[in-house]
Short mmCIF file of C-alpha atoms and ligand atoms in Angstrom, two decimals:
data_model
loop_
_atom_site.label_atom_id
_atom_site.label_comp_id
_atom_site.label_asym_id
_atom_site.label_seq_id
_atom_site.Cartn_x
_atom_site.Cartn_y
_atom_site.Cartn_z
CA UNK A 165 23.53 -17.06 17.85
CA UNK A 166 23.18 -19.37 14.79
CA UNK A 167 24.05 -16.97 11.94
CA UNK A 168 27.02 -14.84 11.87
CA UNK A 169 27.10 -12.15 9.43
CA UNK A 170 30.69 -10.60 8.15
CA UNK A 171 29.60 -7.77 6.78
CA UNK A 172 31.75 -5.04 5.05
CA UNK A 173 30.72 -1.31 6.63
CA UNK A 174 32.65 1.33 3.59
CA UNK A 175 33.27 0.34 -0.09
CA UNK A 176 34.40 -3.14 0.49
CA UNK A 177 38.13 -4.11 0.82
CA UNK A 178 38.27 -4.16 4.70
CA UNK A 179 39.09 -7.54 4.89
CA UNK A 180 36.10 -9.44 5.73
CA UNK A 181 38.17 -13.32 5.18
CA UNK A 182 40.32 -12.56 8.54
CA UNK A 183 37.17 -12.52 10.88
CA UNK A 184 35.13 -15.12 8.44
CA UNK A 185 38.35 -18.11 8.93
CA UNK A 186 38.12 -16.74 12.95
CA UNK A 187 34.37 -18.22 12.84
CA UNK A 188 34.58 -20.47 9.79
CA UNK A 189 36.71 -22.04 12.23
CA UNK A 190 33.73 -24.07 13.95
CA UNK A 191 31.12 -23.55 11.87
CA UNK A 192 28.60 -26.27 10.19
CA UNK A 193 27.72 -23.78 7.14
CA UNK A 194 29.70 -20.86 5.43
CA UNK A 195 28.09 -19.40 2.59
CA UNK A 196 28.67 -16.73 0.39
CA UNK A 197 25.04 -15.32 -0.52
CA UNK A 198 24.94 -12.11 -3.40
CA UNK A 199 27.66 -10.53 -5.69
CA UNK A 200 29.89 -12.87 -8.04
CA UNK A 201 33.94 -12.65 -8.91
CA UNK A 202 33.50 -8.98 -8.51
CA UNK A 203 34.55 -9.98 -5.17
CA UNK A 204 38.48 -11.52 -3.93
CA UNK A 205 40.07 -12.42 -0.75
CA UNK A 206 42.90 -14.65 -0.06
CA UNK A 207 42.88 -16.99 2.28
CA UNK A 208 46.15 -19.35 3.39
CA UNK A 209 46.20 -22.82 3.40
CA UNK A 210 49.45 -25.38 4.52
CA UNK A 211 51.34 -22.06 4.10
CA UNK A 212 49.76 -21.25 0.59
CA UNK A 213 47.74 -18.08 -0.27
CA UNK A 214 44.70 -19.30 -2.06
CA UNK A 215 43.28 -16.49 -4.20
CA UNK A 216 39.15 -17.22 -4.33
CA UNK A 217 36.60 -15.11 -5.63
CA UNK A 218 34.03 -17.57 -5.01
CA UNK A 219 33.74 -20.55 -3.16
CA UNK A 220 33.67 -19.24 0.68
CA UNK A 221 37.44 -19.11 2.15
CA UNK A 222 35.70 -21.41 4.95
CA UNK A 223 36.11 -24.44 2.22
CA UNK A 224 39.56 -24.59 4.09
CA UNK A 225 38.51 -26.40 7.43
CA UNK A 226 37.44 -30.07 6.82
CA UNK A 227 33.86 -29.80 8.89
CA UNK A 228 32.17 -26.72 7.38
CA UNK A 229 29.72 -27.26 4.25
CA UNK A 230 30.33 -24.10 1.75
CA UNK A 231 27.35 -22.69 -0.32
CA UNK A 232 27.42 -20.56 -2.91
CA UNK A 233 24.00 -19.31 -2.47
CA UNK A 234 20.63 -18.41 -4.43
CA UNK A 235 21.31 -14.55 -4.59
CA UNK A 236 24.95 -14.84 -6.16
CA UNK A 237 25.91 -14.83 -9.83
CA UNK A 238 28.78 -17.12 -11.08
CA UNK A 239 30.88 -16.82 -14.18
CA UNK A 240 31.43 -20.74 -14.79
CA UNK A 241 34.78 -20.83 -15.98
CA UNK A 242 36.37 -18.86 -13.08
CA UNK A 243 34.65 -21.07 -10.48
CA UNK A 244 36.14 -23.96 -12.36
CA UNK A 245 39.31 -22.75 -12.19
CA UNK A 246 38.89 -22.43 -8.13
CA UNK A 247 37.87 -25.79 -8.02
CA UNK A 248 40.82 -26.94 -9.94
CA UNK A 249 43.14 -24.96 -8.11
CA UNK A 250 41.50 -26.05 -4.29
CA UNK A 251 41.56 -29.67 -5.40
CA UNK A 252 45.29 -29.85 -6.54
CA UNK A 253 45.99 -28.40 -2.78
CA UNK A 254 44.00 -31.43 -1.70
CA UNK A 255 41.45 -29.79 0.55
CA UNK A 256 39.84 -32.57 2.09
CA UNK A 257 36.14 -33.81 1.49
CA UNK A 258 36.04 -31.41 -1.01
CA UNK A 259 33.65 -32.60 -3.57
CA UNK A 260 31.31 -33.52 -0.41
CA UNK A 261 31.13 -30.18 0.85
CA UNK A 262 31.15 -27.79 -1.94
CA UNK A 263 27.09 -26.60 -3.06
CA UNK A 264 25.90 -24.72 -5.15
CA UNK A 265 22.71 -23.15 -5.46
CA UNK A 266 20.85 -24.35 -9.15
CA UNK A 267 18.92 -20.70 -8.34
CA UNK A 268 22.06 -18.70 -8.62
CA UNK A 269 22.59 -17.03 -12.61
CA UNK A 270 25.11 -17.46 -14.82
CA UNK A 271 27.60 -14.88 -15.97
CA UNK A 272 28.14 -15.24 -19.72
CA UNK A 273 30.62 -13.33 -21.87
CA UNK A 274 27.55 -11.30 -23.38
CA UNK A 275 27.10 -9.99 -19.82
CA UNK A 276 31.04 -8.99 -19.75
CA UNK A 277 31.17 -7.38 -23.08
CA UNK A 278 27.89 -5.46 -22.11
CA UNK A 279 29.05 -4.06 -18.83
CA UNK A 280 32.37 -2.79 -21.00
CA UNK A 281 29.74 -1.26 -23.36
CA UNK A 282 27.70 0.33 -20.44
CA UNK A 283 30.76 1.58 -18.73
CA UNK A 284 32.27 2.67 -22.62
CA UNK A 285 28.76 4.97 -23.28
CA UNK A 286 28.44 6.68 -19.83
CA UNK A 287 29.57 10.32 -19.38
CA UNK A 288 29.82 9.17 -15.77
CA UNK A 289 31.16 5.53 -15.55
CA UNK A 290 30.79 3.22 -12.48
CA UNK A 291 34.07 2.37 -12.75
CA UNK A 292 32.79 -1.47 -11.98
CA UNK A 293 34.92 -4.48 -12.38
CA UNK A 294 34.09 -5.42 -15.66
CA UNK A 295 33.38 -8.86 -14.53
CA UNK A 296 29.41 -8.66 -15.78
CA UNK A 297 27.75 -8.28 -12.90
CA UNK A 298 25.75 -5.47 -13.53
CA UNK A 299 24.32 -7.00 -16.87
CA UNK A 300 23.47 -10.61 -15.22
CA UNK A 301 21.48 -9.18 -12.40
CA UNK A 302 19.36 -7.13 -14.67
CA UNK A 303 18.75 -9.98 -16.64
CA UNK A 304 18.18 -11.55 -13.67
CA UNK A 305 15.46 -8.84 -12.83
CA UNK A 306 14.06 -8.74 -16.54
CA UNK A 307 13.04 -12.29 -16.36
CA UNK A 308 15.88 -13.49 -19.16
CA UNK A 309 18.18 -14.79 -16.90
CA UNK A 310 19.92 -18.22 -17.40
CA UNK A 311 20.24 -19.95 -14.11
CA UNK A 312 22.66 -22.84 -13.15
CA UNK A 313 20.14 -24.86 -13.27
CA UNK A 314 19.51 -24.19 -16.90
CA UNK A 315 23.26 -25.29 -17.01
CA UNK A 316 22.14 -29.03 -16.36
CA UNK A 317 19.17 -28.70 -19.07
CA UNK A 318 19.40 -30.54 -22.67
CA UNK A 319 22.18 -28.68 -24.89
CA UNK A 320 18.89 -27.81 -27.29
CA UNK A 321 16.89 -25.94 -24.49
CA UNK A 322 19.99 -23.95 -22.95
CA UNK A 323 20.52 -22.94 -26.58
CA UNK A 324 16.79 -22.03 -26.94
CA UNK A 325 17.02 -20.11 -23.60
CA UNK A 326 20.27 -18.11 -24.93
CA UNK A 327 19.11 -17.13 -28.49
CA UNK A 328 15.90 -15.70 -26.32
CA UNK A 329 17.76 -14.00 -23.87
CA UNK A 330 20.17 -12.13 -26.25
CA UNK A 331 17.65 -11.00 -28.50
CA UNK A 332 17.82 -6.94 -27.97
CA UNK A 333 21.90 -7.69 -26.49
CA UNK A 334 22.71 -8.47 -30.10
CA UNK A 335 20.80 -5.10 -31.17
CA UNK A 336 22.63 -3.30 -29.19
CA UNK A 337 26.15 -4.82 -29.85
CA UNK A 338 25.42 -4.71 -33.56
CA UNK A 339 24.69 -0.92 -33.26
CA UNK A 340 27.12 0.61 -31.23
CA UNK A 341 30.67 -0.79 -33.11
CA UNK A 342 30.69 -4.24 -31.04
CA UNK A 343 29.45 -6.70 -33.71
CA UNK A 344 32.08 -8.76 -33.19
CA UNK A 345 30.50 -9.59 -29.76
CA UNK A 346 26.83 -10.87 -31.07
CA UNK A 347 26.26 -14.06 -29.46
CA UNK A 348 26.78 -17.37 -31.59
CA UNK A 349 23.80 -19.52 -29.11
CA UNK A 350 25.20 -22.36 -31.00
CA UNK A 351 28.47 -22.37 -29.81
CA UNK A 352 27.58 -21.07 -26.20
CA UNK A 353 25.59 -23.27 -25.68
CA UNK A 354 27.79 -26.19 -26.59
CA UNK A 355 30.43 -24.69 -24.15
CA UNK A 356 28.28 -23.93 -21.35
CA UNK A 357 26.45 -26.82 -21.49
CA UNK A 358 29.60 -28.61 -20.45
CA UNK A 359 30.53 -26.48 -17.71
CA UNK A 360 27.33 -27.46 -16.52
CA UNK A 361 28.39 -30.92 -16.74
CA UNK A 362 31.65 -30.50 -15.27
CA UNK A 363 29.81 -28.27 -11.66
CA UNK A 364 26.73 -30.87 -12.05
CA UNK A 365 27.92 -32.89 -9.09
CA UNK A 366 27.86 -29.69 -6.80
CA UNK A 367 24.66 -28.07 -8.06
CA UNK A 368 21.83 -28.69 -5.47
CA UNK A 369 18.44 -27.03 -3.88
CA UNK A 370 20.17 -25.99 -0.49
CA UNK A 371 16.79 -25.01 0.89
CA UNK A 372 17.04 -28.40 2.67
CA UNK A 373 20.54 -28.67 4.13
CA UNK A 374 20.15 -24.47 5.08
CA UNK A 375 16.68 -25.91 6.92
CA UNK A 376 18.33 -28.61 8.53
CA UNK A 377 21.32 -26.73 10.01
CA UNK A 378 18.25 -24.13 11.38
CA UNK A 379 16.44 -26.58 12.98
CA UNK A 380 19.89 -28.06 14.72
CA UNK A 381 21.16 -24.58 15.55
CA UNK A 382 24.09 -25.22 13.75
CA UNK A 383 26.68 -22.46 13.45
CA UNK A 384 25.87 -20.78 9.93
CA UNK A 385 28.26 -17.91 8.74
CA UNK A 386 27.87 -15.56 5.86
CA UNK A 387 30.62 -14.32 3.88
CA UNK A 388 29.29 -10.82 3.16
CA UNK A 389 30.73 -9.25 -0.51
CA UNK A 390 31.37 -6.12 -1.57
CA UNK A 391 29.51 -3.40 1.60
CA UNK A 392 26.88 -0.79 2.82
CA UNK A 393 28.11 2.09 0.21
CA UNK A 394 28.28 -0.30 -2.58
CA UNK A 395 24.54 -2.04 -1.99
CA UNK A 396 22.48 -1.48 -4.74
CA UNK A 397 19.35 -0.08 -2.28
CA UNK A 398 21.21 1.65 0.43
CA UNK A 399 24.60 2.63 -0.91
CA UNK A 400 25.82 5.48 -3.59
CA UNK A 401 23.81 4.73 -6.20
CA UNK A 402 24.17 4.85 -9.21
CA UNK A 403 27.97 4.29 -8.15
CA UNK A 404 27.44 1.12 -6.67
CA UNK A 405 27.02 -2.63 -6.95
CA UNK A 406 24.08 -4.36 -8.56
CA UNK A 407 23.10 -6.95 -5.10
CA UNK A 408 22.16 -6.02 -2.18
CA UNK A 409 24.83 -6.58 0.01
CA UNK A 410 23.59 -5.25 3.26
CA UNK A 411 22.66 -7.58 6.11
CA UNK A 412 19.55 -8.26 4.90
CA UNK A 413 20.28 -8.59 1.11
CA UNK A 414 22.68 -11.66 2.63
CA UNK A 415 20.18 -13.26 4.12
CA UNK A 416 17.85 -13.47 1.26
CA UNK A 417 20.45 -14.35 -1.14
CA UNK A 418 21.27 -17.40 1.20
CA UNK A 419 17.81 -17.94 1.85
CA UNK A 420 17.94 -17.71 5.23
CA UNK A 421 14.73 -16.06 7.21
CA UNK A 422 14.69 -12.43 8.62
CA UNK A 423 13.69 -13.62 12.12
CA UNK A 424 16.54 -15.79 12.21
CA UNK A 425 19.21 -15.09 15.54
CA UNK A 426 21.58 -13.32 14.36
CA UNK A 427 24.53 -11.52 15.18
CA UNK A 428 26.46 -8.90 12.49
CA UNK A 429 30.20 -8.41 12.57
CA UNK A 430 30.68 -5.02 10.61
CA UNK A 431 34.23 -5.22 9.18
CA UNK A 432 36.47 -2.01 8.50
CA UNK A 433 39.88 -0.49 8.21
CA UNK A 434 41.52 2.18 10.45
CA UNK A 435 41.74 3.60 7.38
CA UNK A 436 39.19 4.13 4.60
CA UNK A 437 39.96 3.16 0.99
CA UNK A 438 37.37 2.70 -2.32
CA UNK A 439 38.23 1.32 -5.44
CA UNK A 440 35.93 3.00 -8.67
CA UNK A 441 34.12 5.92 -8.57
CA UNK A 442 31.83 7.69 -6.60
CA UNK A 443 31.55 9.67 -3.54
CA UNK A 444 34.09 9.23 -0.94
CA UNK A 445 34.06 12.38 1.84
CA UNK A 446 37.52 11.38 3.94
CA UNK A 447 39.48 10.97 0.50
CA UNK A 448 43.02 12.25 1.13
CA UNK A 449 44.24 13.74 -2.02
CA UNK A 450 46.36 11.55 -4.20
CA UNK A 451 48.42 11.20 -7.50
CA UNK A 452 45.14 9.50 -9.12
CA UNK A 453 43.75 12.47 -9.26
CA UNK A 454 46.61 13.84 -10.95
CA UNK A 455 46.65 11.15 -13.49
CA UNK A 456 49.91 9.97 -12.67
CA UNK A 457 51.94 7.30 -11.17
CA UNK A 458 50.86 6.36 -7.84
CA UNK A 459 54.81 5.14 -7.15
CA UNK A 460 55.70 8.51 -6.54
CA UNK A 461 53.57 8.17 -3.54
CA UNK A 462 55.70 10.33 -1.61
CA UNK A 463 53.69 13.20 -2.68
CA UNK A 464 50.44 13.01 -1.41
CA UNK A 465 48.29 12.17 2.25
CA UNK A 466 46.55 9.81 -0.27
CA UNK A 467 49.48 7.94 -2.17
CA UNK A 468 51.13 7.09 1.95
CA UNK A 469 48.21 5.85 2.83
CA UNK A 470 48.07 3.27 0.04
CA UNK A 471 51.21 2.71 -0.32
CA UNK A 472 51.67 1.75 3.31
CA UNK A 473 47.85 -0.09 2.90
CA UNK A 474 49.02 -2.04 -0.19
CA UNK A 475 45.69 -0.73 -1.95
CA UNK A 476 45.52 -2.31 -5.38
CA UNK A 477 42.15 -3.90 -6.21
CA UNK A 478 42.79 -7.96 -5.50
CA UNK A 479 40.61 -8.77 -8.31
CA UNK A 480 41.20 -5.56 -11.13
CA UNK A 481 44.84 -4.33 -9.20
CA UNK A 482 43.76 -0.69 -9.92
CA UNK A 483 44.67 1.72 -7.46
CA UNK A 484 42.28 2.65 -4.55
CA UNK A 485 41.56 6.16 -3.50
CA UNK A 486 42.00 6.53 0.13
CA UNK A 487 41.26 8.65 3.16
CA UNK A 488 40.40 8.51 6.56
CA UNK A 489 38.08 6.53 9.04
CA UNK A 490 34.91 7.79 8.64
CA UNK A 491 32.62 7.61 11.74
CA UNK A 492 29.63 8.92 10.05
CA UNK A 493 29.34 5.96 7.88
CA UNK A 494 29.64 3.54 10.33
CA UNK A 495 26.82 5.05 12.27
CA UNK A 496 25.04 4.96 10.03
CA UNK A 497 25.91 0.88 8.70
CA UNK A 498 24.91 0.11 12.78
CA UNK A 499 21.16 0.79 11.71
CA UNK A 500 21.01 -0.33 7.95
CA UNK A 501 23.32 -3.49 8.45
CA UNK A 502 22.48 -3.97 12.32
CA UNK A 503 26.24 -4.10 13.31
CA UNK A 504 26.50 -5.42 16.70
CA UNK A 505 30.20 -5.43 16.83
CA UNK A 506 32.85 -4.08 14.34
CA UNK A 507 36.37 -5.18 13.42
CA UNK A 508 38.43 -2.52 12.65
CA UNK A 509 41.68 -3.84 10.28
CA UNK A 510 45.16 -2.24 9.35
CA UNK A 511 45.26 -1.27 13.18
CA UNK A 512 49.28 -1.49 12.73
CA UNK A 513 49.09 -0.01 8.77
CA UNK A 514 47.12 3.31 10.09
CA UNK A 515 50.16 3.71 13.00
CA UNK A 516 52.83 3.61 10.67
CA UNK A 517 50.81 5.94 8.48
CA UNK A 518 50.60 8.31 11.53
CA UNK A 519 54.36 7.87 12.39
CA UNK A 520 54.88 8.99 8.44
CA UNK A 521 52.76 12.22 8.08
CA UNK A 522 53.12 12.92 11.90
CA UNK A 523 49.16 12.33 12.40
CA UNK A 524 46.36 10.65 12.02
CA UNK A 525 42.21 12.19 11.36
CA UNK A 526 38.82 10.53 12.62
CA UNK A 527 35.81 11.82 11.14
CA UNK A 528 33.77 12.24 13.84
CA UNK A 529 31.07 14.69 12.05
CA UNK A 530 30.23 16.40 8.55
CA UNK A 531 29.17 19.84 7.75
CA UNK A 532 26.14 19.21 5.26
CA UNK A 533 23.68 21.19 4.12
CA UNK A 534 24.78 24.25 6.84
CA UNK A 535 24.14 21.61 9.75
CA UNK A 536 26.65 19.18 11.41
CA UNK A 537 25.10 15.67 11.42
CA UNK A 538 26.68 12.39 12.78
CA UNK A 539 25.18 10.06 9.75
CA UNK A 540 25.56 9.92 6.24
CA UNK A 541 22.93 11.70 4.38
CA UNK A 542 20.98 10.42 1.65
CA UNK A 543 20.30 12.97 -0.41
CA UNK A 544 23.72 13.79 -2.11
CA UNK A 545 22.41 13.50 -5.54
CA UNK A 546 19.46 15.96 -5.04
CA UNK A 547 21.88 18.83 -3.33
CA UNK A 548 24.96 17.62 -5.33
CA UNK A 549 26.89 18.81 -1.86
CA UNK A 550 29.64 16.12 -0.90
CA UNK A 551 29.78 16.07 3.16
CA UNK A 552 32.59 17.99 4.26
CA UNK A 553 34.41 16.11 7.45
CA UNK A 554 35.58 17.76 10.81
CA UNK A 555 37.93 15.63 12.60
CA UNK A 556 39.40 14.76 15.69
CA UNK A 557 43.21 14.79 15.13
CA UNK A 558 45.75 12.62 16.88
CA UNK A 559 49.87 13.59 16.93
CA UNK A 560 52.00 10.88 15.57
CA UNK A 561 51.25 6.98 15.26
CA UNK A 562 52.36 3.74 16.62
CA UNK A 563 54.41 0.84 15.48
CA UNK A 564 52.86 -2.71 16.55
CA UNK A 565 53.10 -6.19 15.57
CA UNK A 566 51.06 -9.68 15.57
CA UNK A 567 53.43 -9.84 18.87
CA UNK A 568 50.59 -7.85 20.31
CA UNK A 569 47.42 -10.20 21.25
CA UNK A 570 45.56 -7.91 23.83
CA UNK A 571 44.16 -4.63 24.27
CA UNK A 572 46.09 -3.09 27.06
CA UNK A 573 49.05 -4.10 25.39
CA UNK A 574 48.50 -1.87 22.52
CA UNK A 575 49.96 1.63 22.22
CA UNK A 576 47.88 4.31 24.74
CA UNK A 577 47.69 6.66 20.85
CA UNK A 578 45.94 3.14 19.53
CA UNK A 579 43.82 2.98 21.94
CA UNK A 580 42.76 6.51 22.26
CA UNK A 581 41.77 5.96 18.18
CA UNK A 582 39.51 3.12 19.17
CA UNK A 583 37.94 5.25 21.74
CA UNK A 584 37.08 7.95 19.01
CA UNK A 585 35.77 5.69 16.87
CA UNK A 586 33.65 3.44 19.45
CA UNK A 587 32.12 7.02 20.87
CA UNK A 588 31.18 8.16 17.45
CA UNK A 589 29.84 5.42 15.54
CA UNK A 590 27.90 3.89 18.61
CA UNK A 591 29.36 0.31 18.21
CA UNK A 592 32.06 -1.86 20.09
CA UNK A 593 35.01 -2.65 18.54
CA UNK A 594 35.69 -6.88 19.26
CA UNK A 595 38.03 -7.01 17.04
CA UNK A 596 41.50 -5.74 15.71
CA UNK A 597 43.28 -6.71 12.71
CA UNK A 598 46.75 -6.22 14.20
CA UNK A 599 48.77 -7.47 10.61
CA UNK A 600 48.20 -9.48 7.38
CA UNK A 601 48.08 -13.20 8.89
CA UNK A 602 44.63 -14.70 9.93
CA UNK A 603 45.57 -14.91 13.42
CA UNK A 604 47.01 -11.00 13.64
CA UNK A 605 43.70 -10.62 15.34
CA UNK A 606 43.42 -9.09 18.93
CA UNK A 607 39.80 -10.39 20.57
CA UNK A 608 38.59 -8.05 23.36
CA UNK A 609 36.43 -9.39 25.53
CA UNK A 610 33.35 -7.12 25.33
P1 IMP B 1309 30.58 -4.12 -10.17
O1 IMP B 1309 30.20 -4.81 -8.90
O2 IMP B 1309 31.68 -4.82 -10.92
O3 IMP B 1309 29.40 -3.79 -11.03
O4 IMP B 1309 31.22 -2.69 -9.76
C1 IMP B 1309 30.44 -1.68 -9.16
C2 IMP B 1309 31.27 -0.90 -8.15
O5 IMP B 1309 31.52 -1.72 -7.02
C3 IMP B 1309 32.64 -0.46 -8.66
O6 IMP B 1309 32.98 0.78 -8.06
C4 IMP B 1309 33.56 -1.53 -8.13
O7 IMP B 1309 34.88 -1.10 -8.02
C5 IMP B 1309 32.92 -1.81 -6.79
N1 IMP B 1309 33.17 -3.16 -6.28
C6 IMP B 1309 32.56 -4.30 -6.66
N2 IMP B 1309 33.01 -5.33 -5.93
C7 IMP B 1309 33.90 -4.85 -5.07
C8 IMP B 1309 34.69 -5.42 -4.02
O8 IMP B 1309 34.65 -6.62 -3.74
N3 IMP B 1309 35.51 -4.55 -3.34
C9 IMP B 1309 35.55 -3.22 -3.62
N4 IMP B 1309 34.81 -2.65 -4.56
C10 IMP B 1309 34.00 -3.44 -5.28
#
């Protein structure tokens, strides 16, 4: 296969960097293709953890080339604090091997301060990042975008491009209390047209070199962001991201073709967990819905599981609701994202879980609409019924370590959870995420 897809298969957060360094590892290309610095992993390098939001964590091995592709949107001044921060760790080549797509858009503060107002107006937030994405990719959509390209543009046309754009923004900031964020082109344009100056030497058409590496069959992997409940087409919308993150969403935003051979790792956790709002059927309870400190997790299913899972958002630190693995979901992802295999991460977090409560639940099936179904439906809005879960319940967990590197040395109660969850979601589980470190990875040979 040429293309390897890491695709996320719940609400993002299930650790998609582990199994992208495991391929990155050998790979010509590694690209990150929709979403912006909504998105965070950390990846280690000479011992260091690297926090990107970016630039693909495959920038780290000295052969790959790293794109930040056509369907992504980039807030300048945070990926020129990556590049800072990756080239005072002395990655080699780096200047080489960094590209950037001149098609991608540009996240300016407008964009920032609108999704804040969109959220601030809503009876029913999103509960998004804040980081603008939203707000760029309808831009993007209403034609008034400002690309990267527009970046490298005269300082007089990027200025005549941003008064035009932030025509009606400027309404509305003016009109709901936020004057104080109407757009000064003038001034934004000075400024961004020297962040444009300072990423010109990585800003390129990478049509050619994404054609090139096609045509060799070299190794191409995609970085997915954000996952299936969270794409803007196939997830919980409104609740949801604004790119399409699925499978097919990543290809387009890395302008790779549909017929390419491809194969799609689905990542997950043993353990659900989603950050913002929205609807999340396997949520244990936890003190977030109480409104009130999640550090006396003691008290809740909910508050063990993340306190064992260290859930805090990498890139907001909010708390994350949490729950259990959800079956129906990943059926479900097998068709929409074409998962061939999954990864299933936090194999050792969900045993101590288990050991803590004295079990562990699978979702193997909801009650919906007074039938039990094995996929999740799609018309939750229109019934305004949540799926309720029946699960298969296991006794107790498992304590294991990065000591552990194959199957049949895991735990028989570990493995019995990986045979619920391969029987009900209809896809093989490769991989296991066996502790935090890139190589607490267990590799079945399936
Ligand atoms: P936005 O992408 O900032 O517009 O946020 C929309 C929704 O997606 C919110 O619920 C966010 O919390 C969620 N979200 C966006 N990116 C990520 C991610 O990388 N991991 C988990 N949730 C995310």
């Amino acid at each position: 296969m040429s293309i390897t897809a890491i695709v996320g298969c719940k609400w993002g957060d299930e650790g998609k960097g582990k199994v992208a360094a495991y391929y990155a590892k050998d790979a010509k290309i590694v690209m990150r293709t929709t979403g912006g610095n909504n998105a965070g992993h950390t990846v280690i390098y000479n011992g260091k953890a690297l926090p990107l939001h970016l630039i693909p964590g495959g920038i780290t091995y000295p052969q790959t080339i790293c794109i930040i592709g056509p369907g992504t949107v980039i807030d300048p001044a945070v990926l020129l604090e990556e590049i800072q921060m990756l080239k005072e760790y002395n990655i080699p080549n780096f200047d080489n091997r960094l590209k950037i797509s001149g098609r991608a858009h540009v996240i300016f503060p407008y964009h920032k301060d609108l999704d804040e107002l969109h959220e601030n107006l809503k009876k029913h937030p999103v509960g998004t990042t804040k980081r603008g994405i939203g707000p760029t990719y309808s831009d993007k959509d209403n034609r008034i975008g400002i690309r990267i390209y527009d970046l490298l543009l005269e300082e007089s046309q990027l200025r005549e491009k941003i008064e035009e754009a932030t025509i009606l923004h400027n309404q509305n900031f003016a009109n709901n209390g936020m004057a104080h964020c109407v757009v000064d082109p003038v001034q934004l344009a000075h400024q961004y047209h020297l962040y444009g100056e300072q990423l010109r030497q990585y800003v390129t058409d990478i049509n050619p070199i994404v054609a090139n590496a096609l045509d060799n069959d070299d190794k191409i992997v995609i970085e997915g962001a954000q996952a299936f409940r969270l794409d803007l087409d196939h997830g919980d919308y409104p609740m949801c991201t604004s790119s399409n993150c699925v499978t097919a969403g990543s290809l387009c935003g890395g302008a790779l073709p549909p017929n390419a051979s491809i194969e799609v790792i689905g990542i997950d956790k043993a353990y659900n967990s989603r950050v913002g709002n929205g609807p999340f059927p396997t949520k244990e309870k936890s003190s977030i819905d109480m409104g009130i400190s999640s550090s006396s997790y003691q008290q809740f299913p909910g508050d063990v599981i993340r306190e064992f899972g260290h859930e805090y958002g990498t890139t907001t630190k909010r708390p994350r609701n949490c729950g259990w693995f959800d079956c129906c979901i990943s059926n479900s992802a097998k068709h929409i994202l074409g998962v061939n295999y999954m990864c299933i991460n936090h194999l050792d977090t969900l045993g101590l879980i288990g050991k803590n409560l004295g079990y562990i639940k699978i979702c193997t099936s909801y009650n919906y609409q007074g039938r039990v179904i094995d996929y999740y439906p799609d018309d939750i809005t229109l019934t305004g019924e949540i799926p309720t879960p029946n699960y298969e319940i296991l006794s107790g967990g498992w304590v294991i370590d990065s000591s552990c590197k194959s199957y049949d040395e895991l735990p028989e109660l570990a493995k019995k959870f990986i045979e619920i969850v391969e029987k009900h979601s209809h896809i093989p589980v490769k991989f296991l995420g066996t502790g935090p470190a890139n190589d607490d990875l267990i590799i079945r040979d399936i």
